[in-house]
mmCIF file of C-alpha atoms in Angstrom:
data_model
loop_
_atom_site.group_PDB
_atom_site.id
_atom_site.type_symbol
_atom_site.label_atom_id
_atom_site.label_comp_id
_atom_site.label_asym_id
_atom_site.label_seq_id
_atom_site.Cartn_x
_atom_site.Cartn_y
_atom_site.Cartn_z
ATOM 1 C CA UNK A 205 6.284 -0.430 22.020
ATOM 2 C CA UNK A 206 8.933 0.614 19.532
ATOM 3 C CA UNK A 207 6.749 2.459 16.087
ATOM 4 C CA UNK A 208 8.496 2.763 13.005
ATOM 5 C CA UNK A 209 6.337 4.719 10.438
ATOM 6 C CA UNK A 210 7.545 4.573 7.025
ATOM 7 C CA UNK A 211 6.491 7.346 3.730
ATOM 8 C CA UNK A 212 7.441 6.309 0.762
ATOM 9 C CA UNK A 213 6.975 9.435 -1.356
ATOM 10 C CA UNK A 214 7.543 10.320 -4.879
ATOM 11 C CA UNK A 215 7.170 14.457 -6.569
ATOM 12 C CA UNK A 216 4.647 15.674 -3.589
ATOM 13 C CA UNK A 217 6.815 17.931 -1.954
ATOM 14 C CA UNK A 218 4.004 20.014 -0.543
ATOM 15 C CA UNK A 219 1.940 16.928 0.804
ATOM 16 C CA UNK A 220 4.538 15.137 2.351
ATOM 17 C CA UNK A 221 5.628 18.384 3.957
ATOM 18 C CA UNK A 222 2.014 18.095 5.273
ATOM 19 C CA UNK A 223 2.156 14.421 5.824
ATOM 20 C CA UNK A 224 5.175 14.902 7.947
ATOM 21 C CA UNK A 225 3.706 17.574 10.240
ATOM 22 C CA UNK A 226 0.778 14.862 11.000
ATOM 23 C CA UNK A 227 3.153 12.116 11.956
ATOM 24 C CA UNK A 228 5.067 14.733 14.682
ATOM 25 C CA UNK A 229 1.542 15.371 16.003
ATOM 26 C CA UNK A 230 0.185 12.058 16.820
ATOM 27 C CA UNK A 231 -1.342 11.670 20.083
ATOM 28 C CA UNK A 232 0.801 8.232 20.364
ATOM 29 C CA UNK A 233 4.186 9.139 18.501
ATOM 30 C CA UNK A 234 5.817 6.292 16.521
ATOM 31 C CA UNK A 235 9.510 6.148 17.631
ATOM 32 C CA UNK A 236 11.250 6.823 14.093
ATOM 33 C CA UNK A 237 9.898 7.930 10.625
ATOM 34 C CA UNK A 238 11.520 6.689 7.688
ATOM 35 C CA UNK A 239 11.091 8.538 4.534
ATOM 36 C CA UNK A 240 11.769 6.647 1.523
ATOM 37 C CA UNK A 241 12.491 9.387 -1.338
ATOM 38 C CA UNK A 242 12.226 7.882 -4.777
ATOM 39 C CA UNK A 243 14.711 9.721 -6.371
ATOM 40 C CA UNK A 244 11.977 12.951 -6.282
ATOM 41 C CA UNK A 245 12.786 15.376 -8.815
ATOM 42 C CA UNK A 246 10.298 18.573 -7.487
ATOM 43 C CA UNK A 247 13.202 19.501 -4.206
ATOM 44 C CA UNK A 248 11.930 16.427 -1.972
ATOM 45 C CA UNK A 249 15.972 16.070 -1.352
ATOM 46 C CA UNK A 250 16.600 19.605 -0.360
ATOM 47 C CA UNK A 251 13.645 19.786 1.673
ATOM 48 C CA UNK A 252 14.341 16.497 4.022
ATOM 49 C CA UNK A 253 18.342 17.185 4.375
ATOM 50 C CA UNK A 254 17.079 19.321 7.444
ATOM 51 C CA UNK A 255 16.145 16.143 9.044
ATOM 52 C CA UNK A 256 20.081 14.479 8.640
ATOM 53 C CA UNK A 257 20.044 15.031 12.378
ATOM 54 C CA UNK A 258 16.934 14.610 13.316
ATOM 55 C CA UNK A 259 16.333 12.231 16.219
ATOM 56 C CA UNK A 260 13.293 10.715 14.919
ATOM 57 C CA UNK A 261 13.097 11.091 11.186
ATOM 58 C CA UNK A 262 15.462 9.031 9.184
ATOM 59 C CA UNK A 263 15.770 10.124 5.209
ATOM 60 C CA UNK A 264 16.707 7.508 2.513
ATOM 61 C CA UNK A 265 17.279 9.035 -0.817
ATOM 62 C CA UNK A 266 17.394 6.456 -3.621
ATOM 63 C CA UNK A 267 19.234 6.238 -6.534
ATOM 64 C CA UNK A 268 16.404 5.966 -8.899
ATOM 65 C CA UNK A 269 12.543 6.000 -8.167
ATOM 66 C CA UNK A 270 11.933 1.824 -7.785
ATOM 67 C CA UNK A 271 8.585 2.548 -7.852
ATOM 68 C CA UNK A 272 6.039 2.663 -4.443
ATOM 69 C CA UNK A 273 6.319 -1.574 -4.451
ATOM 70 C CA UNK A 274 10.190 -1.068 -4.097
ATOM 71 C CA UNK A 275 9.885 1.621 -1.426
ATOM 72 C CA UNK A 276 7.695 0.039 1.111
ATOM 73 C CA UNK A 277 10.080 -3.475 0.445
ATOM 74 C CA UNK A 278 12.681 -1.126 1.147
ATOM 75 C CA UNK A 279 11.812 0.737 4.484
ATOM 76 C CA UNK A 280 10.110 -2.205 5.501
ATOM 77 C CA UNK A 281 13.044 -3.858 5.864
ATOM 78 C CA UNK A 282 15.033 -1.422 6.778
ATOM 79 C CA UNK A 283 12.697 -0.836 9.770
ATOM 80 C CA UNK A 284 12.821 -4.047 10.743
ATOM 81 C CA UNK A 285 16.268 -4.591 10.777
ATOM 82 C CA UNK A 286 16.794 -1.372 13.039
ATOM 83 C CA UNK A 287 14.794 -2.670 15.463
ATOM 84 C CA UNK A 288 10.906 -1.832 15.216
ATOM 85 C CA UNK A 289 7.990 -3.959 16.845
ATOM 86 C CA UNK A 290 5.442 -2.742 14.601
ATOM 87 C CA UNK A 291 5.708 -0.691 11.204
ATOM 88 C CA UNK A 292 3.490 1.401 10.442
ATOM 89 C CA UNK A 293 3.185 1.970 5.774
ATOM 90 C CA UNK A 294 1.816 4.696 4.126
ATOM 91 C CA UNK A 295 1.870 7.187 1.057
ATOM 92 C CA UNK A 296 3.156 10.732 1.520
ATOM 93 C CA UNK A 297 -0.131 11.980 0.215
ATOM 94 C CA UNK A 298 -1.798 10.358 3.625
ATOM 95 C CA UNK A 299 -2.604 12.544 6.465
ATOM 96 C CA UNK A 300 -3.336 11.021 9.498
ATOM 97 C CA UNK A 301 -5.865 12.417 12.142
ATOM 98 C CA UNK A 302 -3.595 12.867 15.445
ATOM 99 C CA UNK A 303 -5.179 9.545 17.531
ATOM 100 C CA UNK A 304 -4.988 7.579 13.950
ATOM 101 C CA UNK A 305 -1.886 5.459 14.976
ATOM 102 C CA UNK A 306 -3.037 5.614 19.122
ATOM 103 C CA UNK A 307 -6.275 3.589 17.830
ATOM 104 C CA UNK A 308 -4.393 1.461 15.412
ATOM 105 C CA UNK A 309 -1.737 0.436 18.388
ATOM 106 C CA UNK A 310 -5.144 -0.410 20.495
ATOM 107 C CA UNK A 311 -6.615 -2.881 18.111
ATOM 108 C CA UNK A 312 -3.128 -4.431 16.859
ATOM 109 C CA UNK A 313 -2.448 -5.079 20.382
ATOM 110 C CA UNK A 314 -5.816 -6.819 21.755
ATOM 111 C CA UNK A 315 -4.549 -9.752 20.681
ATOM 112 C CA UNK A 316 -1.811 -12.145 19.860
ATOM 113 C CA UNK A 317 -2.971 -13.190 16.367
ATOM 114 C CA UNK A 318 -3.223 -9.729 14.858
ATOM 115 C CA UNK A 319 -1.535 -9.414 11.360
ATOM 116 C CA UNK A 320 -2.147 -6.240 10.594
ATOM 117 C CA UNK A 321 -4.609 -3.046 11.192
ATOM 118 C CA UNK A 322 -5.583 -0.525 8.730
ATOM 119 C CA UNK A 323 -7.120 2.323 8.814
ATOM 120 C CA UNK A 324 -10.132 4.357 7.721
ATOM 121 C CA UNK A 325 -9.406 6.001 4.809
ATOM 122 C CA UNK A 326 -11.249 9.327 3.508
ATOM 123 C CA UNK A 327 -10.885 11.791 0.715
ATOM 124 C CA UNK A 328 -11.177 15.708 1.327
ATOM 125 C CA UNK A 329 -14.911 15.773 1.171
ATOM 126 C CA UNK A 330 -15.024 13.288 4.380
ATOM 127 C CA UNK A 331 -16.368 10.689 2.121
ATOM 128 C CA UNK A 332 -15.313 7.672 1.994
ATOM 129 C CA UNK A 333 -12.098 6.814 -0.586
ATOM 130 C CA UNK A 334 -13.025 4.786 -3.498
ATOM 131 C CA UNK A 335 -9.280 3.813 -3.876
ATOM 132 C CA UNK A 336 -8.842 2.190 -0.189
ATOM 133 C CA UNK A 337 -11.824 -0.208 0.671
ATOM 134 C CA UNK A 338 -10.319 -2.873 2.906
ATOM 135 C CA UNK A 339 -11.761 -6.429 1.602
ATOM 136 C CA UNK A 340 -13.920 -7.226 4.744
ATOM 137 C CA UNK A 341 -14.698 -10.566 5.606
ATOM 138 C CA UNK A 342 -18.146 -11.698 4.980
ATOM 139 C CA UNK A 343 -18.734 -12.849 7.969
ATOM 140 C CA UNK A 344 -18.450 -9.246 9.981
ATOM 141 C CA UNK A 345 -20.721 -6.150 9.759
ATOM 142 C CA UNK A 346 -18.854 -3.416 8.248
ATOM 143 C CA UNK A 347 -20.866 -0.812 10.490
ATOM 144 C CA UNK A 348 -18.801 -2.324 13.616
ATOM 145 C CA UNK A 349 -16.124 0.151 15.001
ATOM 146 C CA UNK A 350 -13.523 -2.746 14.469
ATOM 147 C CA UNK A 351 -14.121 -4.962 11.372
ATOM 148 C CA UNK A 352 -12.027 -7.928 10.455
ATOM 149 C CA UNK A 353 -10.833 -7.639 6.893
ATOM 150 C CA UNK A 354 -8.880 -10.013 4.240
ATOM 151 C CA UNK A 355 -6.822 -6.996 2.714
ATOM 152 C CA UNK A 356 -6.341 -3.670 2.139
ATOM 153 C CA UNK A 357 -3.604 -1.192 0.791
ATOM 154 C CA UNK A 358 -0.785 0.244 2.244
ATOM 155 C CA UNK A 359 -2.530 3.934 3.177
ATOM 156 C CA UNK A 360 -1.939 3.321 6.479
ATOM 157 C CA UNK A 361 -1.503 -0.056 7.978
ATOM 158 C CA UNK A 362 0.165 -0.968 11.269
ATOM 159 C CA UNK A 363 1.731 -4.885 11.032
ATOM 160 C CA UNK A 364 3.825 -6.069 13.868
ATOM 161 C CA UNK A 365 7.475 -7.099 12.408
ATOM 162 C CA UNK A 366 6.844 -10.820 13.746
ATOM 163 C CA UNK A 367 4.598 -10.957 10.996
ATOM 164 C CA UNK A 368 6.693 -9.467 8.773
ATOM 165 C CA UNK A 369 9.595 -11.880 9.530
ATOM 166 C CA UNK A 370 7.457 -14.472 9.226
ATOM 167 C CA UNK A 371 5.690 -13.973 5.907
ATOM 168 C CA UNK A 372 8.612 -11.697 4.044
ATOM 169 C CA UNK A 373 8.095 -8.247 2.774
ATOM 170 C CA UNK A 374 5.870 -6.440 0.265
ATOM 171 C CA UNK A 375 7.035 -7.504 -3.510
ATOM 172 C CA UNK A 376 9.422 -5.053 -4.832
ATOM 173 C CA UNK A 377 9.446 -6.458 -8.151
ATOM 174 C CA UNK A 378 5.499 -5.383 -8.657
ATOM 175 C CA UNK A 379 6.937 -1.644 -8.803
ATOM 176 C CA UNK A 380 3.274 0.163 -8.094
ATOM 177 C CA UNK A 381 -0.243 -1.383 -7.464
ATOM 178 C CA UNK A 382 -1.483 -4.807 -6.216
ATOM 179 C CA UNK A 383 1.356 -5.084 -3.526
ATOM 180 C CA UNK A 384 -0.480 -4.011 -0.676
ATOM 181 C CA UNK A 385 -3.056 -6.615 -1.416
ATOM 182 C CA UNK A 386 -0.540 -9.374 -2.200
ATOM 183 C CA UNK A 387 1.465 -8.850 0.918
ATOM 184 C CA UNK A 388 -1.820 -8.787 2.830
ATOM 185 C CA UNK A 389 -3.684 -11.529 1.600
ATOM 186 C CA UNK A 390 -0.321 -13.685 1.867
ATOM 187 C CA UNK A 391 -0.362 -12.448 5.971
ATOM 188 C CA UNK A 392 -3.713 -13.365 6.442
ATOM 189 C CA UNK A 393 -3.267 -16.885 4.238
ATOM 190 C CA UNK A 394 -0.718 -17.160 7.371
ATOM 191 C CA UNK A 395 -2.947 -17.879 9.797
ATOM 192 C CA UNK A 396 -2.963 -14.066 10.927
ATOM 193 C CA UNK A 397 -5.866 -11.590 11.263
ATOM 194 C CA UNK A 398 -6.783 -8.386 9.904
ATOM 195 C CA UNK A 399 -8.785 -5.807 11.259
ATOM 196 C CA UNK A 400 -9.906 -2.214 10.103
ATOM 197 C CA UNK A 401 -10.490 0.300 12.923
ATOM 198 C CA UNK A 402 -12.794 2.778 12.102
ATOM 199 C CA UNK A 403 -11.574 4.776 14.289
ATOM 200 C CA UNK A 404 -8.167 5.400 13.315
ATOM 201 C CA UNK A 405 -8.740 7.653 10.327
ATOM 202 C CA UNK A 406 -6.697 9.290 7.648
ATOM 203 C CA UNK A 407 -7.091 11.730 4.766
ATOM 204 C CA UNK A 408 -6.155 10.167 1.527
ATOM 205 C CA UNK A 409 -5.381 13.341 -0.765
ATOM 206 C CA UNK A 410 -5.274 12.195 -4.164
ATOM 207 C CA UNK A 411 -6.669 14.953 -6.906
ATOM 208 C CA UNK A 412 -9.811 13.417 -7.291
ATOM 209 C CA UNK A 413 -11.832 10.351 -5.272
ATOM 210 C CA UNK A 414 -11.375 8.087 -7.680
ATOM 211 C CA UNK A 415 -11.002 4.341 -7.752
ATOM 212 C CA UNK A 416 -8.615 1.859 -9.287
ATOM 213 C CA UNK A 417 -11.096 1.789 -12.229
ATOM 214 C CA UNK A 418 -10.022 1.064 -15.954
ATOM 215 C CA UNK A 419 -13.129 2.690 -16.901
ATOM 216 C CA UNK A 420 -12.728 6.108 -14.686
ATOM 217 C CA UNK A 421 -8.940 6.208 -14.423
ATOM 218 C CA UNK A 422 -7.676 9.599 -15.650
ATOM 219 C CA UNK A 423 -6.522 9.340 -19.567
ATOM 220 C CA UNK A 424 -2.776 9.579 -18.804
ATOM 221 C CA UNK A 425 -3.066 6.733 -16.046
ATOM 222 C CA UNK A 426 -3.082 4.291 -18.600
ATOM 223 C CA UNK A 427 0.579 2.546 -18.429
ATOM 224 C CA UNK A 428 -0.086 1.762 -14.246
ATOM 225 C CA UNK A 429 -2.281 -0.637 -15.908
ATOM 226 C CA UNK A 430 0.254 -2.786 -17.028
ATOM 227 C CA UNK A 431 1.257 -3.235 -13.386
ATOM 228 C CA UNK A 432 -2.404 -3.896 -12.425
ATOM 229 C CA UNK A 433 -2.773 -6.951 -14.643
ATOM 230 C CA UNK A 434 0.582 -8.354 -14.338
ATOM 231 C CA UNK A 435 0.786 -7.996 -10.957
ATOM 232 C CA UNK A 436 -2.781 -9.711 -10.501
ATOM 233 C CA UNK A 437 -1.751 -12.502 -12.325
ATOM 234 C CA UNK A 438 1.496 -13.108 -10.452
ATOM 235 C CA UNK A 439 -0.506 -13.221 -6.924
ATOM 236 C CA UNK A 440 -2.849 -15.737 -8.706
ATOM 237 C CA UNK A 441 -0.052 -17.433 -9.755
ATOM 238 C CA UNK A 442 1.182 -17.886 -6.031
ATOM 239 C CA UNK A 443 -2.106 -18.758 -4.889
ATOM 240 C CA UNK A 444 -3.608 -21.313 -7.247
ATOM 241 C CA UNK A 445 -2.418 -24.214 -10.005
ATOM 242 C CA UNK A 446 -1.030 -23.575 -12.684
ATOM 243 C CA UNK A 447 -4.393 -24.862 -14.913
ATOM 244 C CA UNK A 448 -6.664 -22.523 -12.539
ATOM 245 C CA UNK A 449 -3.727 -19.668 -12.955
ATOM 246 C CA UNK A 450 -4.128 -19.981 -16.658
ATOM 247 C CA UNK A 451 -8.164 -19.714 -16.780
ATOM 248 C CA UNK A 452 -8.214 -17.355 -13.864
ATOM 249 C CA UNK A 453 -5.794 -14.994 -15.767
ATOM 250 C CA UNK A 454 -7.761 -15.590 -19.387
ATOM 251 C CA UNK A 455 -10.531 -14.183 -17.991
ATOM 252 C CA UNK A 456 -9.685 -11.431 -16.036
ATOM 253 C CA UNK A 457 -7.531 -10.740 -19.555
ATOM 254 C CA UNK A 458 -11.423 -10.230 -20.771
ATOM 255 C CA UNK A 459 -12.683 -8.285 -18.368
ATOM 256 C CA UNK A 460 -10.342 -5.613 -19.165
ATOM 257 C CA UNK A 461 -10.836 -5.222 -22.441
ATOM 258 C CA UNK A 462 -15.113 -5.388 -21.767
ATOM 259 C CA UNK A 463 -14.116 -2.579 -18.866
ATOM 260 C CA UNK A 464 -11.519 -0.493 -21.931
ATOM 261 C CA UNK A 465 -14.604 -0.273 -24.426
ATOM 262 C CA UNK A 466 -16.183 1.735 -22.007
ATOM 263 C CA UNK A 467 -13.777 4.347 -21.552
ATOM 264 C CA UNK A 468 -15.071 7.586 -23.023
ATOM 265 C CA UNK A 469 -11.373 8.124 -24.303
ATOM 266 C CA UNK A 470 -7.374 6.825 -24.973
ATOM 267 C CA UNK A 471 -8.867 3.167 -25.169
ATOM 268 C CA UNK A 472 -6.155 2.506 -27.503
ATOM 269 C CA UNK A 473 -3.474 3.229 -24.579
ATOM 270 C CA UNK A 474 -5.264 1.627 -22.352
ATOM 271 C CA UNK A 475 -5.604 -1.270 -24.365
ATOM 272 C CA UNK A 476 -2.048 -1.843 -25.115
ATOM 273 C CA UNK A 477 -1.021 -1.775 -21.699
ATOM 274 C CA UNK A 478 -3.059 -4.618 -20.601
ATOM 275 C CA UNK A 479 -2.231 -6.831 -23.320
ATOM 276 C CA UNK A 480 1.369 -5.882 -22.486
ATOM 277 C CA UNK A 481 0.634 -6.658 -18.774
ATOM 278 C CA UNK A 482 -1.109 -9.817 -19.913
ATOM 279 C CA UNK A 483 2.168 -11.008 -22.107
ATOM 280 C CA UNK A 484 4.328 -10.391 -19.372
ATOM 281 C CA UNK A 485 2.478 -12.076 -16.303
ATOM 282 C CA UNK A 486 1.956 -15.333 -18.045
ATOM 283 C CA UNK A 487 5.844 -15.399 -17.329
ATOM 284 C CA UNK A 488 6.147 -12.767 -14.481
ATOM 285 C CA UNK A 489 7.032 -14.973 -11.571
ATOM 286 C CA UNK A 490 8.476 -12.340 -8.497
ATOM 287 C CA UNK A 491 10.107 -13.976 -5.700
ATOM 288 C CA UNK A 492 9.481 -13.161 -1.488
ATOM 289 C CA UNK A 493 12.129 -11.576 0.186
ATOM 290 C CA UNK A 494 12.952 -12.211 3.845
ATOM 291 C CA UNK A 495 14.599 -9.959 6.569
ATOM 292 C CA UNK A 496 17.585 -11.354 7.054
#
């Protein structure tokens, strides 16, 4: 099997120096390693030029930081294009245990009509992380080793590139947040099947365990946001009529602001930012790129 992994990473030198170390550990070693370096500004560039030569790790430094959406569109393609049968997406802050990807490779490859496999995903503590709950499918029991799920985000998944050709790649134009779920609800509306192995696991090392919350997010995440409403209301968009779009959208639109007024602080910021998000997705209509 040929294993492309792809980091995108963005200002976390030190973690993605760990992140790296993990990936040239694993007890089934992907074949390349793209790192996608969004125009870092903390030495990322410096550090990875001792990989120009490296036979397994390929570097990309971009121009300017197109945001984590951009990246994985990027490397995914890239990846694909260079040959890979399966690419395997993650964050640079994600550290893989060392049989992560061989359990990921097991699953993916039981059968023919696997989409993708993700995944567990923990924080420091060994709890669970809020951020990465897979959607599972009601039908399964989410105490099985290997659970079939309807999405989940890009901190470590494995999808083979048949998929990928078939379906396109992850929405660029979303920039951060909501494209992992997009691009895996649109593989599963496919026909396709996703699955979360239990027992592939990997350390998620954000600051804090925190969830995509309005109502927990750290005061100065209040402009991702933006992203989080617009982007929702483009995948509804893609996935529903227009009249359902419109009520679907209105309402989620109210949500936010019922979830803002609960914020023990900067609900002014946070306020702006989804009626700014909700302005621009009435009208936000990305399109679905396709390897060539």
């Amino acid at each position: 099997m040929n294993i492309s992994c792809v980091v995108v990473t963005y200002n976390r030198l030190e973690l993605l120096k760990e992140n790296i170390k993990s990936l040239l550990n694993q007890t089934y070693a992907p074949n390349k390693i793209y790192i996608i370096n969004n125009c870092s500004t903390d030495g990322t560039a410096g550090y990875l030029a001792q990989f120009n030569n490296h036979n397994k790790i390929t570097v990309v430094n971009l121009p300017k930081n197109i945001g984590g959406a951009g990246g994985f569109n990027h490397g995914t393609k890239l990846a694909v294009k260079e040959g890979a049968g399966y690419v395997w997406l993650m964050d640079d802050d994600t550290i893989p245990e060392p049989d992560a990807l061989e359990h990921l490779v097991k699953t993916a490859t039981a059968e023919t009509s696997v989409g993708f496999v993700c995944s567990r995903v923990i924080w420091t503590s060994g709890c669970e992380h809020m951020m990465n709950k897979p959607k599972i499918a009601p039908e399964e029991c989410a105490n099985n080793n290997v659970v079939k799920c309807l999405s989940c985000t890009f901190v470590s998944i494995l999808i083979p590139s048949a998929v990928i050709r078939k379906v396109g790649l992850p929405i660029a134009e979303y920039f951060i947040w909501h494209d992992d779920i997009e691009f895996t609800q649109r593989i599963v509306s496919h026909g396709y099947k996703g699955y979360l192995d239990n027992s592939s696991i990997v350390v998620h090392k954000t600051p804090t365990n925190y969830g995509a919350s309005i109502i927990t997010a750290p005061d100065t995440a209040y402009w991702r946001f933006y992203y989080q409403i617009r982007n929702q209301m483009a995948t509804m968009r893609m996935q529903r009529n227009y009249l359902s779009f419109l009520f679907s959208s209105l309402n989620k639109y109210r949500l936010y602001l019922r979830r803002v007024s609960k914020r023990t602080s900067n609900q002014d910021k946070f306020r702006k930012e989804i009626k700014r998000g909700f302005i621009d997705g009435l009208k936000f209509k990305p399109k679905i790129e396709f390897v060539d």
